[in-house]
Amino acid sequence: MISIIAAIGKNNELGLNGDLVFHLKDDMKYFRETTLGHKVVMGRKTWESLPGKLKDRTNIVISRHDVEGADEHISDIESFITENQDTDEEIFIIGGGSIYAAFLPYAKNLYLTEVDSAANADVFFPDFDKSQYKKSIIKKGSENGIEYTFVKYTK
Ligand SMILES: NC(=O)c1ccc[n+]([C@@H]2O[C@H](COP(=O)([O-])OP(=O)(O)OC[C@H]3O[C@@H](n4cnc5c(N)ncnc54)[C@H](OP(=O)(O)O)[C@@H]3O)[C@@H](O)[C@H]2O)c1
């Protein structure tokens, strides 16, 4: 099964200049706890934005070119989706914008940190029809005056 995990702003903001828009400690912790032990799939630009491999997870990078240092490299998204969308194993798509857009129609779960703030961004989470999902609120919090909600959408 394919799941998406992302932190998004009021206007679906995801990233700016190759970096995250929001740096929330609690969100980083939630991301780590949720994805630990799983396969994590990311685009080459997100891979390059990381300080290193995400520990205790299988790091899978999508690129049309060779990738150094990853556990696995995918160049064909369609085959990967066909092989993985009906598995019991939960595989996490961790960004960025182009990769969320490619996987969104096939994702059973969306773990979104909905940040109640707008920000400058050059990469955005794709719009999706929320009426197609069941929405569960996992937790609300705030950090440095920024409020956020961990929401899980399930199809
Ligand atoms: N807020 C969040 O939760 C969150 C999470 C992750 C990332 N981000 C942010 O999002 C931004 C990066 O997103 P992005 O959309 O610019 O880049 P990205 O999705 O991380 O990576 C794009 C790259 O992935 C590869 N790719 C994309 N589609 C492909 C396909 N169909 N087949 C093969 N390879 C494909 C290409 O790599 P090649 O060019 O090597 O072929 C492409 O250049 C950064 O600012 C990052 O900080 C935010």
mmCIF file of C-alpha atoms and ligand atoms in Angstrom:
data_model
loop_
_atom_site.group_PDB
_atom_site.id
_atom_site.type_symbol
_atom_site.label_atom_id
_atom_site.label_comp_id
_atom_site.label_asym_id
_atom_site.label_seq_id
_atom_site.Cartn_x
_atom_site.Cartn_y
_atom_site.Cartn_z
ATOM 1 C CA MET A 1 0.000 0.000 0.000
ATOM 2 C CA ILE A 2 1.155 3.482 -0.814
ATOM 3 C CA SER A 3 0.955 6.289 1.745
ATOM 4 C CA ILE A 4 1.935 9.912 1.423
ATOM 5 C CA ILE A 5 3.394 11.997 4.221
ATOM 6 C CA ALA A 6 3.856 15.767 3.928
ATOM 7 C CA ALA A 7 3.746 19.025 5.850
ATOM 8 C CA ILE A 8 1.726 21.647 4.002
ATOM 9 C CA GLY A 9 0.827 25.277 4.573
ATOM 10 C CA LYS A 10 -2.546 26.994 4.243
ATOM 11 C CA ASN A 11 -2.033 27.230 0.467
ATOM 12 C CA ASN A 12 -0.448 23.765 0.096
ATOM 13 C CA GLU A 13 3.081 25.208 0.428
ATOM 14 C CA LEU A 14 5.762 22.496 0.550
ATOM 15 C CA GLY A 15 9.162 23.914 -0.267
ATOM 16 C CA LEU A 16 11.223 26.950 -1.166
ATOM 17 C CA ASN A 17 14.651 27.016 -2.834
ATOM 18 C CA GLY A 18 15.115 23.295 -2.303
ATOM 19 C CA ASP A 19 14.356 23.447 1.417
ATOM 20 C CA LEU A 20 11.274 22.864 3.549
ATOM 21 C CA VAL A 21 8.966 25.785 4.205
ATOM 22 C CA PHE A 22 8.201 24.812 7.783
ATOM 23 C CA HIS A 23 10.719 23.504 10.300
ATOM 24 C CA LEU A 24 8.639 22.211 13.186
ATOM 25 C CA LYS A 25 10.347 19.955 15.714
ATOM 26 C CA ASP A 26 7.181 18.072 16.534
ATOM 27 C CA ASP A 27 6.555 17.464 12.848
ATOM 28 C CA MET A 28 10.071 16.079 12.343
ATOM 29 C CA LYS A 29 9.503 13.731 15.288
ATOM 30 C CA TYR A 30 6.118 12.645 13.918
ATOM 31 C CA PHE A 31 7.664 12.074 10.472
ATOM 32 C CA ARG A 32 10.437 9.946 11.969
ATOM 33 C CA GLU A 33 8.100 7.890 14.150
ATOM 34 C CA THR A 34 5.609 7.300 11.352
ATOM 35 C CA THR A 35 8.143 6.266 8.703
ATOM 36 C CA LEU A 36 10.627 4.343 10.874
ATOM 37 C CA GLY A 37 11.328 0.833 9.601
ATOM 38 C CA HIS A 38 9.518 1.455 6.307
ATOM 39 C CA LYS A 39 10.546 2.094 2.729
ATOM 40 C CA VAL A 40 10.610 5.827 1.998
ATOM 41 C CA VAL A 41 10.350 7.000 -1.600
ATOM 42 C CA MET A 42 11.482 10.457 -2.699
ATOM 43 C CA GLY A 43 12.390 12.520 -5.735
ATOM 44 C CA ARG A 44 16.021 13.252 -6.506
ATOM 45 C CA LYS A 45 15.717 16.897 -5.394
ATOM 46 C CA THR A 46 14.313 15.940 -1.995
ATOM 47 C CA TRP A 47 17.075 13.332 -1.672
ATOM 48 C CA GLU A 48 19.677 16.005 -2.332
ATOM 49 C CA SER A 49 18.084 18.312 0.245
ATOM 50 C CA LEU A 50 18.655 15.780 3.039
ATOM 51 C CA PRO A 51 21.789 15.895 5.200
ATOM 52 C CA GLY A 52 22.152 12.155 4.611
ATOM 53 C CA LYS A 53 20.259 8.916 4.367
ATOM 54 C CA LEU A 54 17.188 8.672 6.612
ATOM 55 C CA LYS A 55 18.265 6.176 9.251
ATOM 56 C CA ASP A 56 16.485 2.883 9.841
ATOM 57 C CA ARG A 57 14.471 3.238 6.657
ATOM 58 C CA THR A 58 15.050 1.964 3.120
ATOM 59 C CA ASN A 59 15.805 5.103 1.103
ATOM 60 C CA ILE A 60 14.422 4.829 -2.452
ATOM 61 C CA VAL A 61 15.167 7.682 -4.842
ATOM 62 C CA ILE A 62 13.356 8.459 -8.092
ATOM 63 C CA SER A 63 15.473 9.906 -10.883
ATOM 64 C CA ARG A 64 15.989 9.540 -14.608
ATOM 65 C CA HIS A 65 19.738 9.467 -13.893
ATOM 66 C CA ASP A 66 22.107 7.517 -11.661
ATOM 67 C CA VAL A 67 21.820 8.244 -7.942
ATOM 68 C CA GLU A 68 24.649 7.793 -5.453
ATOM 69 C CA GLY A 69 24.193 6.637 -1.885
ATOM 70 C CA ALA A 70 20.544 5.582 -1.962
ATOM 71 C CA ASP A 71 19.416 2.071 -1.016
ATOM 72 C CA GLU A 72 17.414 1.786 -4.225
ATOM 73 C CA HIS A 73 16.926 3.832 -7.359
ATOM 74 C CA ILE A 74 13.722 3.925 -9.421
ATOM 75 C CA SER A 75 13.465 5.415 -12.876
ATOM 76 C CA ASP A 76 10.073 3.969 -13.790
ATOM 77 C CA ILE A 77 7.336 5.231 -11.447
ATOM 78 C CA GLU A 78 4.522 3.339 -13.198
ATOM 79 C CA SER A 79 6.122 -0.092 -12.653
ATOM 80 C CA PHE A 80 6.833 0.740 -9.032
ATOM 81 C CA ILE A 81 3.172 1.700 -8.475
ATOM 82 C CA THR A 82 1.897 -1.459 -10.175
ATOM 83 C CA GLU A 83 4.143 -3.628 -8.002
ATOM 84 C CA ASN A 84 3.389 -1.876 -4.719
ATOM 85 C CA GLN A 85 -0.087 -0.410 -4.591
ATOM 86 C CA ASP A 86 -1.812 -3.623 -3.486
ATOM 87 C CA THR A 87 0.798 -4.863 -0.999
ATOM 88 C CA ASP A 88 0.173 -5.056 2.770
ATOM 89 C CA GLU A 89 3.462 -3.318 3.389
ATOM 90 C CA GLU A 90 3.056 0.425 3.914
ATOM 91 C CA ILE A 91 5.423 2.405 1.682
ATOM 92 C CA PHE A 92 5.822 6.115 2.357
ATOM 93 C CA ILE A 93 6.091 8.725 -0.371
ATOM 94 C CA ILE A 94 7.979 11.589 1.268
ATOM 95 C CA GLY A 95 8.133 14.198 -1.512
ATOM 96 C CA GLY A 96 8.700 16.482 -3.145
ATOM 97 C CA GLY A 97 6.000 18.159 -5.178
ATOM 98 C CA SER A 98 6.470 16.243 -8.428
ATOM 99 C CA ILE A 99 6.526 12.908 -6.641
ATOM 100 C CA TYR A 100 3.438 13.636 -4.533
ATOM 101 C CA ALA A 101 1.607 14.580 -7.731
ATOM 102 C CA ALA A 102 2.619 11.328 -9.442
ATOM 103 C CA PHE A 103 1.607 9.095 -6.517
ATOM 104 C CA LEU A 104 -1.471 10.894 -5.156
ATOM 105 C CA PRO A 105 -4.056 8.982 -7.260
ATOM 106 C CA TYR A 106 -2.641 5.665 -5.959
ATOM 107 C CA ALA A 107 -2.168 6.552 -2.285
ATOM 108 C CA LYS A 108 -4.466 4.931 0.266
ATOM 109 C CA ASN A 109 -3.372 7.156 3.155
ATOM 110 C CA LEU A 110 -2.317 10.787 3.281
ATOM 111 C CA TYR A 111 -0.586 11.792 6.509
ATOM 112 C CA LEU A 112 -0.677 15.566 6.286
ATOM 113 C CA THR A 113 0.635 18.041 8.796
ATOM 114 C CA GLU A 114 -1.681 20.933 8.023
ATOM 115 C CA VAL A 115 0.121 24.063 9.131
ATOM 116 C CA ASP A 116 -2.174 27.009 9.806
ATOM 117 C CA SER A 117 0.179 29.504 8.221
ATOM 118 C CA ALA A 118 0.970 30.857 4.759
ATOM 119 C CA ALA A 119 4.537 31.211 3.481
ATOM 120 C CA ASN A 120 6.618 31.894 0.396
ATOM 121 C CA ALA A 121 7.004 28.705 -1.616
ATOM 122 C CA ASP A 122 8.000 27.480 -5.055
ATOM 123 C CA VAL A 123 6.753 23.889 -4.640
ATOM 124 C CA PHE A 124 3.188 22.982 -3.639
ATOM 125 C CA PHE A 125 1.229 19.884 -2.662
ATOM 126 C CA PRO A 126 -1.294 18.989 -5.398
ATOM 127 C CA ASP A 127 -4.967 19.819 -4.873
ATOM 128 C CA PHE A 128 -7.083 16.778 -4.087
ATOM 129 C CA ASP A 129 -10.753 16.013 -3.560
ATOM 130 C CA LYS A 130 -11.129 15.634 0.211
ATOM 131 C CA SER A 131 -14.640 14.213 -0.179
ATOM 132 C CA GLN A 132 -13.041 10.981 -1.459
ATOM 133 C CA TYR A 133 -11.282 10.392 1.873
ATOM 134 C CA LYS A 134 -12.196 9.715 5.477
ATOM 135 C CA LYS A 135 -10.521 12.348 7.636
ATOM 136 C CA SER A 136 -9.098 11.619 11.114
ATOM 137 C CA ILE A 137 -7.510 14.253 13.312
ATOM 138 C CA ILE A 138 -4.530 12.682 15.039
ATOM 139 C CA LYS A 139 -3.203 15.593 17.061
ATOM 140 C CA LYS A 140 -3.099 19.379 17.193
ATOM 141 C CA GLY A 141 -0.183 21.441 18.403
ATOM 142 C CA SER A 142 1.658 24.733 18.178
ATOM 143 C CA GLU A 143 5.274 25.778 18.024
ATOM 144 C CA ASN A 144 6.602 29.356 18.116
ATOM 145 C CA GLY A 145 3.064 30.617 17.536
ATOM 146 C CA ILE A 146 2.496 28.404 14.488
ATOM 147 C CA GLU A 147 -0.477 26.082 14.842
ATOM 148 C CA TYR A 148 -0.637 22.742 13.081
ATOM 149 C CA THR A 149 -2.789 19.618 12.938
ATOM 150 C CA PHE A 150 -1.687 16.087 12.118
ATOM 151 C CA VAL A 151 -4.436 14.750 9.865
ATOM 152 C CA LYS A 152 -4.798 11.330 8.285
ATOM 153 C CA TYR A 153 -6.916 11.001 5.128
ATOM 154 C CA THR A 154 -7.808 7.448 4.118
ATOM 155 C CA LYS A 155 -9.411 6.262 0.891
HETATM 156 N N1 LIG B 1 6.833 19.926 3.124
HETATM 157 C C1 LIG B 1 7.164 18.666 2.927
HETATM 158 O O1 LIG B 1 6.638 17.758 3.573
HETATM 159 C C2 LIG B 1 8.206 18.335 1.892
HETATM 160 C C3 LIG B 1 8.591 17.005 1.716
HETATM 161 C C4 LIG B 1 9.554 16.724 0.748
HETATM 162 C C5 LIG B 1 10.114 17.756 -0.008
HETATM 163 N N2 LIG B 1 9.714 19.010 0.208
HETATM 164 C C6 LIG B 1 10.281 20.123 -0.590
HETATM 165 O O2 LIG B 1 9.913 19.928 -1.960
HETATM 166 C C7 LIG B 1 10.943 20.486 -2.785
HETATM 167 C C8 LIG B 1 11.413 19.442 -3.793
HETATM 168 O O3 LIG B 1 10.315 19.070 -4.619
HETATM 169 P P1 LIG B 1 10.444 19.048 -6.222
HETATM 170 O O4 LIG B 1 9.077 18.772 -6.790
HETATM 171 O O5 LIG B 1 11.159 20.286 -6.660
HETATM 172 O O6 LIG B 1 11.478 17.855 -6.473
HETATM 173 P P2 LIG B 1 11.380 16.279 -6.117
HETATM 174 O O7 LIG B 1 9.990 15.810 -6.384
HETATM 175 O O8 LIG B 1 11.965 16.039 -4.778
HETATM 176 O O9 LIG B 1 12.416 15.685 -7.184
HETATM 177 C C9 LIG B 1 12.216 15.918 -8.563
HETATM 178 C C10 LIG B 1 13.093 14.963 -9.329
HETATM 179 O O10 LIG B 1 12.581 13.628 -9.209
HETATM 180 C C11 LIG B 1 12.816 12.932 -10.425
HETATM 181 N N3 LIG B 1 11.526 12.598 -11.044
HETATM 182 C C12 LIG B 1 10.338 13.248 -10.945
HETATM 183 N N4 LIG B 1 9.392 12.624 -11.685
HETATM 184 C C13 LIG B 1 9.992 11.570 -12.278
HETATM 185 C C14 LIG B 1 9.559 10.535 -13.161
HETATM 186 N N5 LIG B 1 8.274 10.485 -13.610
HETATM 187 N N6 LIG B 1 10.450 9.611 -13.566
HETATM 188 C C15 LIG B 1 11.738 9.637 -13.130
HETATM 189 N N7 LIG B 1 12.229 10.589 -12.287
HETATM 190 C C16 LIG B 1 11.363 11.544 -11.875
HETATM 191 C C17 LIG B 1 13.611 13.866 -11.319
HETATM 192 O O11 LIG B 1 14.978 13.637 -10.981
HETATM 193 P P3 LIG B 1 16.172 13.818 -12.072
HETATM 194 O O12 LIG B 1 16.144 15.270 -12.442
HETATM 195 O O13 LIG B 1 17.412 13.391 -11.334
HETATM 196 O O14 LIG B 1 15.820 12.894 -13.220
HETATM 197 C C18 LIG B 1 13.154 15.234 -10.811
HETATM 198 O O15 LIG B 1 14.076 16.275 -11.123
HETATM 199 C C19 LIG B 1 12.058 20.952 -1.856
HETATM 200 O O16 LIG B 1 11.895 22.337 -1.600
HETATM 201 C C20 LIG B 1 11.788 20.141 -0.590
HETATM 202 O O17 LIG B 1 12.307 20.765 0.573
HETATM 203 C C21 LIG B 1 8.775 19.341 1.137
#
